[in-house]
Short mmCIF file of N, CA and C in Angstrom, two decimals:
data_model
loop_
_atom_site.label_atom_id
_atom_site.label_comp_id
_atom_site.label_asym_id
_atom_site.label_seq_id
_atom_site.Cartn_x
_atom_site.Cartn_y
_atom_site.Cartn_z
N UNK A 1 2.30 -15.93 8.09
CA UNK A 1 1.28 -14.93 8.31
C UNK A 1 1.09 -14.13 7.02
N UNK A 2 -0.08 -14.36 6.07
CA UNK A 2 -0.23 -13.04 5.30
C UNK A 2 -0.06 -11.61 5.59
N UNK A 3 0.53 -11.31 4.57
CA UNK A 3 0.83 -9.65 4.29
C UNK A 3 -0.58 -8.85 4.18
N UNK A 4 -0.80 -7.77 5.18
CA UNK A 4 -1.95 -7.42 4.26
C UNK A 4 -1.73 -6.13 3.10
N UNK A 5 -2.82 -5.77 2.18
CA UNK A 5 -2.22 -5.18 1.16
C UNK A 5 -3.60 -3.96 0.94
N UNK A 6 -3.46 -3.21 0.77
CA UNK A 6 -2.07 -2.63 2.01
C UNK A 6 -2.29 -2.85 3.15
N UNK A 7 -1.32 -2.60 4.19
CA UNK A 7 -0.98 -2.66 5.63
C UNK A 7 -1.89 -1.35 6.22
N UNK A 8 -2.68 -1.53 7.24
CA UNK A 8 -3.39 -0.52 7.64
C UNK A 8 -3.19 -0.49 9.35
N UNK A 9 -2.88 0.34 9.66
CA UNK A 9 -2.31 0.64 11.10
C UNK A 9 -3.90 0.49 12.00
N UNK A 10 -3.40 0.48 13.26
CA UNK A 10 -4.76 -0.28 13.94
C UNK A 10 -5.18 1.51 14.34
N UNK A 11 -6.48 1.79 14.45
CA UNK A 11 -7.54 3.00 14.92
C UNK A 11 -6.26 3.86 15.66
N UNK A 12 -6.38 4.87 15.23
CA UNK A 12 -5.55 6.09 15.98
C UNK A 12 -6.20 7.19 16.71
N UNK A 13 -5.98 7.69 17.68
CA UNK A 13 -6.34 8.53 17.82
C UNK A 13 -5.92 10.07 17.72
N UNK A 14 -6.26 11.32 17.50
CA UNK A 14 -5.85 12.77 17.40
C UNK A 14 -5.83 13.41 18.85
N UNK A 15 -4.55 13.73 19.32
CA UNK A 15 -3.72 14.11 20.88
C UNK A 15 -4.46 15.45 20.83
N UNK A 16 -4.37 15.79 22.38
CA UNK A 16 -4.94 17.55 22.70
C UNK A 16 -4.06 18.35 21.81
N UNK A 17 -2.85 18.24 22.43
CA UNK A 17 -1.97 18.40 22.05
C UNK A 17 -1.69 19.22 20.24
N UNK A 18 -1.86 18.02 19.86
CA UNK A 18 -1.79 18.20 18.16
C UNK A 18 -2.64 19.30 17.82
N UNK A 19 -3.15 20.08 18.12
CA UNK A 19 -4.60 21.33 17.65
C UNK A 19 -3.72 22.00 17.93
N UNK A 20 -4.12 22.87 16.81
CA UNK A 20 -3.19 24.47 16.88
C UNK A 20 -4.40 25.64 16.41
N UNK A 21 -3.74 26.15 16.79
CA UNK A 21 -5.01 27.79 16.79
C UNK A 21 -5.90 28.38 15.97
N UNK A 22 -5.89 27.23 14.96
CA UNK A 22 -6.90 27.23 13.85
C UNK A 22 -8.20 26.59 14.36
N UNK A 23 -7.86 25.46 14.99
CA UNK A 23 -8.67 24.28 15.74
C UNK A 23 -8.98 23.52 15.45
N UNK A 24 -7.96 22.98 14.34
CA UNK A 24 -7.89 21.75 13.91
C UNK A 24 -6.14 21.23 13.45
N UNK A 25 -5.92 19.74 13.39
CA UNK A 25 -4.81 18.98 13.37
C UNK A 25 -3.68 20.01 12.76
N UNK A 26 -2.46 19.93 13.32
CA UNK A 26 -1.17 20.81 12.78
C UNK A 26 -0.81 20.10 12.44
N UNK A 27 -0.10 20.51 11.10
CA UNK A 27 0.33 19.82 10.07
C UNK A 27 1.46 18.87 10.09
N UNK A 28 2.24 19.50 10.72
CA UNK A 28 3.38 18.56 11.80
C UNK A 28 2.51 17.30 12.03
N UNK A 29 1.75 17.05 12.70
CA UNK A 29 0.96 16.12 13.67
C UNK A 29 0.58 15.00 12.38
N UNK A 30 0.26 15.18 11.19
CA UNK A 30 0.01 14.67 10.02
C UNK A 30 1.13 13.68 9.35
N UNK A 31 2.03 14.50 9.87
CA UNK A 31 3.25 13.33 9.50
C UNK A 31 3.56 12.15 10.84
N UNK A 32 3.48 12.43 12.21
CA UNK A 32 3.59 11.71 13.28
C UNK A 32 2.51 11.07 12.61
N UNK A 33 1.41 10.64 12.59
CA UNK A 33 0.29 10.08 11.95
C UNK A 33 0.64 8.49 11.04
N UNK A 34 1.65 9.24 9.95
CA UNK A 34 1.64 8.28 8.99
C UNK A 34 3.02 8.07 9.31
N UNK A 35 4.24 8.38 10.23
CA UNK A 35 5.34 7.61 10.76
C UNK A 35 4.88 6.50 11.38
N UNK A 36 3.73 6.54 12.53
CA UNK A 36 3.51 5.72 13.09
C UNK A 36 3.23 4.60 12.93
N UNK A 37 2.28 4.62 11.56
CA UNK A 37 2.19 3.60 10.51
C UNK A 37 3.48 2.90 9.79
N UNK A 38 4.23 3.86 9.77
CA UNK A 38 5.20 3.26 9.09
C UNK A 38 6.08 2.56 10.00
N UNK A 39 6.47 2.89 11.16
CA UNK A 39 6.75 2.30 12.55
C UNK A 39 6.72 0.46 12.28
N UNK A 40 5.38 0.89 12.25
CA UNK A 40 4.30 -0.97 12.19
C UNK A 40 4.78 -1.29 11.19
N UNK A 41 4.67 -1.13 9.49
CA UNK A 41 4.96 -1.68 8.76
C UNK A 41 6.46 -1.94 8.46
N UNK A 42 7.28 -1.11 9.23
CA UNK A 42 8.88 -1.58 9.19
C UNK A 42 9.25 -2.58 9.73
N UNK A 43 8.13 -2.85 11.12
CA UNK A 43 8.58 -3.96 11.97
C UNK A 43 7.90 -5.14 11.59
N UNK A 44 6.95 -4.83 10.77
CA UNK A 44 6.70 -6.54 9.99
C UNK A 44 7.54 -6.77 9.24
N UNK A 45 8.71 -6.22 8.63
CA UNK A 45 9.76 -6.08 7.53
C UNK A 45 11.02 -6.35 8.42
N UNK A 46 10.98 -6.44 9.61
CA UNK A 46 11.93 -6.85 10.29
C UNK A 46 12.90 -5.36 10.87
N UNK A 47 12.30 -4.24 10.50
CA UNK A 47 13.20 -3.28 10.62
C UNK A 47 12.76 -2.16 11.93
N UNK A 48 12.68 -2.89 13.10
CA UNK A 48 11.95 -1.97 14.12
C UNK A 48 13.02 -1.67 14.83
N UNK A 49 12.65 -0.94 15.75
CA UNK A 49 13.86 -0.55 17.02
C UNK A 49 14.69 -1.54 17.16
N UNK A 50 14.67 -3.45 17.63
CA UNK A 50 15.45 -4.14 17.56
C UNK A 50 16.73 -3.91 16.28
N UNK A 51 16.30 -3.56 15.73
CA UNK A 51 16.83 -3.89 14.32
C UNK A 51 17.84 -2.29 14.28
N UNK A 52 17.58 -1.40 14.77
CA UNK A 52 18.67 -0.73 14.94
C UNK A 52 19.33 -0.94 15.94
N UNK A 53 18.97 -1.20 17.27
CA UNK A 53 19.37 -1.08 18.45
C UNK A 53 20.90 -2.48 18.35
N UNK A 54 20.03 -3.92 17.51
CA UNK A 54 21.13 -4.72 17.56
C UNK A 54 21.79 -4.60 16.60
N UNK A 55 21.15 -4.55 15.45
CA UNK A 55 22.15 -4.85 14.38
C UNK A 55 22.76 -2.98 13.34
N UNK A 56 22.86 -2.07 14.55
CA UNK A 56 23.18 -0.90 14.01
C UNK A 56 22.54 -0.34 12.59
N UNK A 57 21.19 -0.61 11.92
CA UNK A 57 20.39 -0.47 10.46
C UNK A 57 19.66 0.06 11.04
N UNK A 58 19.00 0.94 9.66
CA UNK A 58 17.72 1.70 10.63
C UNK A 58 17.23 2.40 8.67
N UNK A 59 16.30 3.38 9.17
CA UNK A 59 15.17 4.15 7.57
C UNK A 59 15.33 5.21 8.08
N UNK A 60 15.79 5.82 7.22
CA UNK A 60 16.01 7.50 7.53
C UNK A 60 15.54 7.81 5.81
N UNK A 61 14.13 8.81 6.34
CA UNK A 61 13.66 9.36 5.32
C UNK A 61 13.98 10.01 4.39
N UNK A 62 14.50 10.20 2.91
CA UNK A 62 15.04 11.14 2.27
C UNK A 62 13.91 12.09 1.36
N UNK A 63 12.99 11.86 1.83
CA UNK A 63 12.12 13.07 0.97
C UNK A 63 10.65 12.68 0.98
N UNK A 64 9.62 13.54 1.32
CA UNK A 64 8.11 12.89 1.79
C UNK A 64 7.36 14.40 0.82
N UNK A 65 6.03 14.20 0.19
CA UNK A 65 5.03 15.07 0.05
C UNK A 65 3.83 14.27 0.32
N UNK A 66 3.46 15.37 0.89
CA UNK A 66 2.14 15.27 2.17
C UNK A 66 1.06 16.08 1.23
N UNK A 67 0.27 15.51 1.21
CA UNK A 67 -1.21 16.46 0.47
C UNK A 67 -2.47 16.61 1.73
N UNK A 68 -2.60 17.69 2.32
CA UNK A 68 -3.74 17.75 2.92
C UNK A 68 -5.00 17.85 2.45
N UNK A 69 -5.70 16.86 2.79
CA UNK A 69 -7.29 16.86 1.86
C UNK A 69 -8.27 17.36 2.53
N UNK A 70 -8.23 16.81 3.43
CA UNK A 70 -9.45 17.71 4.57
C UNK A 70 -9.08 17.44 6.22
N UNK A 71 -9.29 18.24 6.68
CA UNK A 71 -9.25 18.98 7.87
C UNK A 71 -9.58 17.42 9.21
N UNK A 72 -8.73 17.34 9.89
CA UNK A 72 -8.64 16.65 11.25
C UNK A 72 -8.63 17.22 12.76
N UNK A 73 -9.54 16.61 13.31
CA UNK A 73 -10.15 17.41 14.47
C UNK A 73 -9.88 16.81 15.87
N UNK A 74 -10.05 17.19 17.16
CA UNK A 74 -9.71 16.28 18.13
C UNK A 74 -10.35 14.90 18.47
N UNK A 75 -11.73 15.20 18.40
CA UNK A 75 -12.95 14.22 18.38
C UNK A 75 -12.45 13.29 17.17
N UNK A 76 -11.86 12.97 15.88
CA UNK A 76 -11.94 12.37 15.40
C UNK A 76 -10.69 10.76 15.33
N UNK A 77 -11.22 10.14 14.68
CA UNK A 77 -9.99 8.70 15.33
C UNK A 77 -10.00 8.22 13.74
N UNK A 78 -8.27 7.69 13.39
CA UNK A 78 -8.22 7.83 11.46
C UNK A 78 -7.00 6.38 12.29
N UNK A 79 -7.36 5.57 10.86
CA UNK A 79 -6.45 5.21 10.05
C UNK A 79 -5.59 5.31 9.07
N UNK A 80 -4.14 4.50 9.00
CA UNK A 80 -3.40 4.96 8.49
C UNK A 80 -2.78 3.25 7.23
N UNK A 81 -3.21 3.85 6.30
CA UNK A 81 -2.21 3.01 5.08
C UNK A 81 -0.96 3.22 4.69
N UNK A 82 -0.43 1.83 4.55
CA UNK A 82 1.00 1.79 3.80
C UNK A 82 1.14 1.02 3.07
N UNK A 83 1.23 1.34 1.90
CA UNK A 83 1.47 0.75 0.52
C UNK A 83 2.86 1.14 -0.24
N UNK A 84 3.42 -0.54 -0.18
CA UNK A 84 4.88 -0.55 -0.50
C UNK A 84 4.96 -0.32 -2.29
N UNK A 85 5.13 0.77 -2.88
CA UNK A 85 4.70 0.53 -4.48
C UNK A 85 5.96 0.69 -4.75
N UNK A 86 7.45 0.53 -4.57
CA UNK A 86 8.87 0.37 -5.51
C UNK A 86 9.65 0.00 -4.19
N UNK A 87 10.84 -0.67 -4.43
CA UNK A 87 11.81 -0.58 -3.48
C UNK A 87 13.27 -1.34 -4.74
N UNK A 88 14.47 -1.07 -4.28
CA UNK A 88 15.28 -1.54 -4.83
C UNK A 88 16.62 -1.99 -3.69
N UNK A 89 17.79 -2.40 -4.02
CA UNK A 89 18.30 -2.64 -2.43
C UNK A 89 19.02 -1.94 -1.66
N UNK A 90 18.08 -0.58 -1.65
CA UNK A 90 19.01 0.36 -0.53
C UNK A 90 17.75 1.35 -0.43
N UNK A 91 16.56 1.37 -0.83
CA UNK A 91 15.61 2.29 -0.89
C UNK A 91 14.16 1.80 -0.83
N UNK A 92 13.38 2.55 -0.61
CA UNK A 92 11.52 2.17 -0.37
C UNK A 92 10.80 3.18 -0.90
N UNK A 93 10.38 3.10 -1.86
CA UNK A 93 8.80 4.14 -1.99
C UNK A 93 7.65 3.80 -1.37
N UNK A 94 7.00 4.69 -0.66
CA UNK A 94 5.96 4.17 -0.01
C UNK A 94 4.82 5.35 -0.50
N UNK A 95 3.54 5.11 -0.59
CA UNK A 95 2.16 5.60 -0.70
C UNK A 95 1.84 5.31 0.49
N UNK A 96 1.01 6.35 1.57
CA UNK A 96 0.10 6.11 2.31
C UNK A 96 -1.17 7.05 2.52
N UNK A 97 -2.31 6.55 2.70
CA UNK A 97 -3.57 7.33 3.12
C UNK A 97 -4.09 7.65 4.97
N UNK A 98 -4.17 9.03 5.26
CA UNK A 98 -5.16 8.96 6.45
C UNK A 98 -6.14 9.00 6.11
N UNK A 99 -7.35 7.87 6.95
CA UNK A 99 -8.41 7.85 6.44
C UNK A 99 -9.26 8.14 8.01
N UNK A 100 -10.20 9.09 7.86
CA UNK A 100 -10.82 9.07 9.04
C UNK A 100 -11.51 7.69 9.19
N UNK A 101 -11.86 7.60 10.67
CA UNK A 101 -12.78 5.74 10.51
C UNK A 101 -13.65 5.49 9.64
N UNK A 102 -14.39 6.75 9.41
CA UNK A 102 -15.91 6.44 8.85
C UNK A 102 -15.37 6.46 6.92
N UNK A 103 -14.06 6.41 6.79
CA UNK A 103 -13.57 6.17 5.56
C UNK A 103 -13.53 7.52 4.43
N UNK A 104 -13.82 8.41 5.24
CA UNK A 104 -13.01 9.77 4.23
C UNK A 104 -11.82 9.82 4.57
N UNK A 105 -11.37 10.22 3.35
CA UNK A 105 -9.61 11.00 3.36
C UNK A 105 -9.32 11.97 3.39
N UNK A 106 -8.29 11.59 4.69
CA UNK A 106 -7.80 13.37 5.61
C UNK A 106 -6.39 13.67 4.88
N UNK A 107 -5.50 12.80 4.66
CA UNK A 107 -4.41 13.58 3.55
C UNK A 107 -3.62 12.05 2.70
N UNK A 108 -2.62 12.43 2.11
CA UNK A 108 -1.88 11.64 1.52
C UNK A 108 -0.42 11.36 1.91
N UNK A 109 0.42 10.49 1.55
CA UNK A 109 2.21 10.81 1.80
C UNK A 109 2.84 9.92 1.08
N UNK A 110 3.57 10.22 0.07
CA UNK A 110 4.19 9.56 -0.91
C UNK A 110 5.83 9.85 -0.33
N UNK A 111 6.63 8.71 -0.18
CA UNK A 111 7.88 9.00 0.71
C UNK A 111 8.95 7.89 0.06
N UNK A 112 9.90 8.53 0.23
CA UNK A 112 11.20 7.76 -0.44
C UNK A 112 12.01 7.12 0.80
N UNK A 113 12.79 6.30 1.02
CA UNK A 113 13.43 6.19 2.46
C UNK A 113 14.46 5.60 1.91
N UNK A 114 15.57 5.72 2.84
CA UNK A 114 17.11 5.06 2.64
C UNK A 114 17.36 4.17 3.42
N UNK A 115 18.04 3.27 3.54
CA UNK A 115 18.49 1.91 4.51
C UNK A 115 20.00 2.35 5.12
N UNK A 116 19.96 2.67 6.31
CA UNK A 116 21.36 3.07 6.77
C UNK A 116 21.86 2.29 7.39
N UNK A 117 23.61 2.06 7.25
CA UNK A 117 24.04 1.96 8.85
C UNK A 117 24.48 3.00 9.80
N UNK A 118 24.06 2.77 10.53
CA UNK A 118 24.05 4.06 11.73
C UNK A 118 25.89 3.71 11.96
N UNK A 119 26.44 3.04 12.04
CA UNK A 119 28.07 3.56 11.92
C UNK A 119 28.35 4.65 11.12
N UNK A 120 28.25 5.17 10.04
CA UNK A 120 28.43 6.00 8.86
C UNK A 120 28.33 7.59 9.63
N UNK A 121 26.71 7.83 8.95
CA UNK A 121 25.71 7.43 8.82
C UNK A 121 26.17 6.88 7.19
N UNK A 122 25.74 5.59 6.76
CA UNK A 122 25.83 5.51 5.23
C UNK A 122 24.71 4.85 4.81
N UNK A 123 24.46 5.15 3.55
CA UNK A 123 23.11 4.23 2.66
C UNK A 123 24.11 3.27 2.50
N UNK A 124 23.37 1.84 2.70
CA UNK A 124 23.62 0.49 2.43
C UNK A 124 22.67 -0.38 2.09
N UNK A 125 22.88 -1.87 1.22
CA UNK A 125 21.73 -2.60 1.06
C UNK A 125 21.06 -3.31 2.09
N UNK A 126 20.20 -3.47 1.74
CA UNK A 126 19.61 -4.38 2.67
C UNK A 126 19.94 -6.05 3.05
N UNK A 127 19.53 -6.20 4.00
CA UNK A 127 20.52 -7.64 4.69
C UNK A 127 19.35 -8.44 3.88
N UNK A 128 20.22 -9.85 3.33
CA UNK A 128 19.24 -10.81 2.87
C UNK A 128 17.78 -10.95 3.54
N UNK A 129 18.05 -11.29 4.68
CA UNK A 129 16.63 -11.85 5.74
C UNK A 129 15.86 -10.15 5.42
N UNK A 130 16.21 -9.18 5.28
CA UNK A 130 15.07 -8.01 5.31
C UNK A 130 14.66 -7.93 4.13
N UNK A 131 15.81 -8.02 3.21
CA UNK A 131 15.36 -7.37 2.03
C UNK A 131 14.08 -8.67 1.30
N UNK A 132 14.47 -10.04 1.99
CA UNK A 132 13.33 -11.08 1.41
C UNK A 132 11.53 -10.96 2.25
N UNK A 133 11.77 -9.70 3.39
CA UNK A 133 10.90 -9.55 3.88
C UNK A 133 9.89 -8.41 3.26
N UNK A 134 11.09 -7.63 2.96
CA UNK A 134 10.93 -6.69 1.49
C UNK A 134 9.90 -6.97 0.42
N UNK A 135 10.67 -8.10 -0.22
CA UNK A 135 10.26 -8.33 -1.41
C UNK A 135 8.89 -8.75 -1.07
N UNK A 136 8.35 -9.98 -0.35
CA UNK A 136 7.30 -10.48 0.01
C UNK A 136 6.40 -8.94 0.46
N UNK A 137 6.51 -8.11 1.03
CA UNK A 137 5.52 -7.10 1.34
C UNK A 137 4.94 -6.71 -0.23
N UNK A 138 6.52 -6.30 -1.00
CA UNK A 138 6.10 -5.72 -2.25
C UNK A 138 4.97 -6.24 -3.46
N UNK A 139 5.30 -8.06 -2.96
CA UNK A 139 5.11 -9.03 -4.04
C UNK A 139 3.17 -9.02 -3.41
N UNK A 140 3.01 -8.60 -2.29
CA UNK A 140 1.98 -8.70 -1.54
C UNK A 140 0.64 -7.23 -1.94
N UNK A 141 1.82 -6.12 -2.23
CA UNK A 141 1.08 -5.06 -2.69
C UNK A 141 1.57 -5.00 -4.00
N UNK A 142 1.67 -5.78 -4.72
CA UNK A 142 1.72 -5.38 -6.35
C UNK A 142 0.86 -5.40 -7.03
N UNK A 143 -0.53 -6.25 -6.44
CA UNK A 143 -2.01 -6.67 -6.82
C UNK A 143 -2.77 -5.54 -6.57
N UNK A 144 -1.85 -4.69 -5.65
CA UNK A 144 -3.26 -2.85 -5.52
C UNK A 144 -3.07 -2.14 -7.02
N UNK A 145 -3.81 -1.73 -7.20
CA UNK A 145 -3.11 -0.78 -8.49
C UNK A 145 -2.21 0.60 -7.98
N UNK A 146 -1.75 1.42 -8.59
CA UNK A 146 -0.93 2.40 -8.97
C UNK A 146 -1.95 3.42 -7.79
N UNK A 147 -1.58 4.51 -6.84
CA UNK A 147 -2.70 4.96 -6.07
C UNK A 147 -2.64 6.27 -7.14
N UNK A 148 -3.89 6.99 -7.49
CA UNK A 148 -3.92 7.68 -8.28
C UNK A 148 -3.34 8.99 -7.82
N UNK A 149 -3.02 9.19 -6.62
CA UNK A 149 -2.18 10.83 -6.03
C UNK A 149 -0.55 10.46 -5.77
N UNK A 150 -0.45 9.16 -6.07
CA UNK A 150 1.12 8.64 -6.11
C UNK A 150 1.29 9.65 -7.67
N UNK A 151 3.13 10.28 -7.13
CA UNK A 151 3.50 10.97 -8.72
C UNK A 151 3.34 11.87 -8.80
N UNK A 152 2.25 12.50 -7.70
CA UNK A 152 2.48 14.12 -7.49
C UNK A 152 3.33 15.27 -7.71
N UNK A 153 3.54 16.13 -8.20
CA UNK A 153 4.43 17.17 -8.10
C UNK A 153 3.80 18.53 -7.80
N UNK A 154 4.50 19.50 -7.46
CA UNK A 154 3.69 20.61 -6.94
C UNK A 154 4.41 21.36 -7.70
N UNK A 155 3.41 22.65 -8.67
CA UNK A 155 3.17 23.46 -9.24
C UNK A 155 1.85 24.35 -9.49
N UNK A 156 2.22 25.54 -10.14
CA UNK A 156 1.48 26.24 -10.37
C UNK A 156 0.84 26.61 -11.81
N UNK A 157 -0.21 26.32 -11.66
CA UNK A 157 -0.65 26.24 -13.59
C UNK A 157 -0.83 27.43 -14.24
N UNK A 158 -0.31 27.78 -14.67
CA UNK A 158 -0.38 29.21 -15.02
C UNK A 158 -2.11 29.49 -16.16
N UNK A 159 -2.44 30.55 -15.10
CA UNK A 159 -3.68 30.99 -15.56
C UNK A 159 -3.88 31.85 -17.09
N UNK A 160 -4.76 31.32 -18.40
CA UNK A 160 -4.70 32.29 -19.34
C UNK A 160 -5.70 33.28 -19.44
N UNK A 161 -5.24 34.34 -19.69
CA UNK A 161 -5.91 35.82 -19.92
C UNK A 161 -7.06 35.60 -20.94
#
């Protein structure tokens, strides 16, 4: 089965729920968004619930920045990208976009992840059969270019007088 590149999660929809008193998407809700995506793209990688449940491994996130671009509403239904741009054998960088359907972008998430065994908890490498499932995703998105909000850092530019 081809990889697709990137991996784009199937039409989502925005919960009652998720609206907070502004009256539009809470920011919280932005990350459930692009987990969910990542959900999907772990389990084409072999790394879904089975994959902890039997073989005690699992992705425990070690560090995510989220850029909100524009505003998500209840009425609206977004997709979600995942683009595998580094991994080595105990770690994943991932780029992803929410994109509303009609193809504007509602935010960004550039995320690092660790490969555990849940005995520990410890970082460990990845098992042959994943990590070659790995590589093939990577070898699959190496043809996207570089996403230009990947590399982010947050600061403040100091204004001159």
């Amino acid at each position: 089965m081809p990889i697709p590149a990137p991996f784009v999660s199937r039409p989502m929809d925005i919960e009652k729920d998720w609206i907070d008193y502004n009256g539009h998407l809470n920011m919280a809700y932005y990350n459930v968004l692009f987990d969910r995506c990542s959900d999907d793209a772990f389990e084409m990688m072999g790394m879904g619930p089975n994959y902890a449940k039997d073989r005690r491994l699992t992705i425990y996130t070690a560090e995510v920045h989220v850029c909100y671009v524009q505003e998500l509403h209840l009425e609206h239904k977004v997709t979600v990208s995942f683009q595998l741009i580094d991994h080595d054998d105990k770690r994943l960088r991932v780029y992803q976009e929410i994109r509303h359907v009609d193809g504007w972008l509602a935010a960004t998430s550039e995320s690092l992840s660790l490969h555990v065994a849940m005995s520990g908890p410890k970082v460990v490498p990845f098992p042959a059969d994943v990590l070659a499932r790995i590589e093939a995703m990577r070898a699959a998105h190496a043809a996207l270019p570089m996403p230009e909000r990947a590399g982010r850092s947050i600061g403040i530019k100091a204004r001159r007088a």
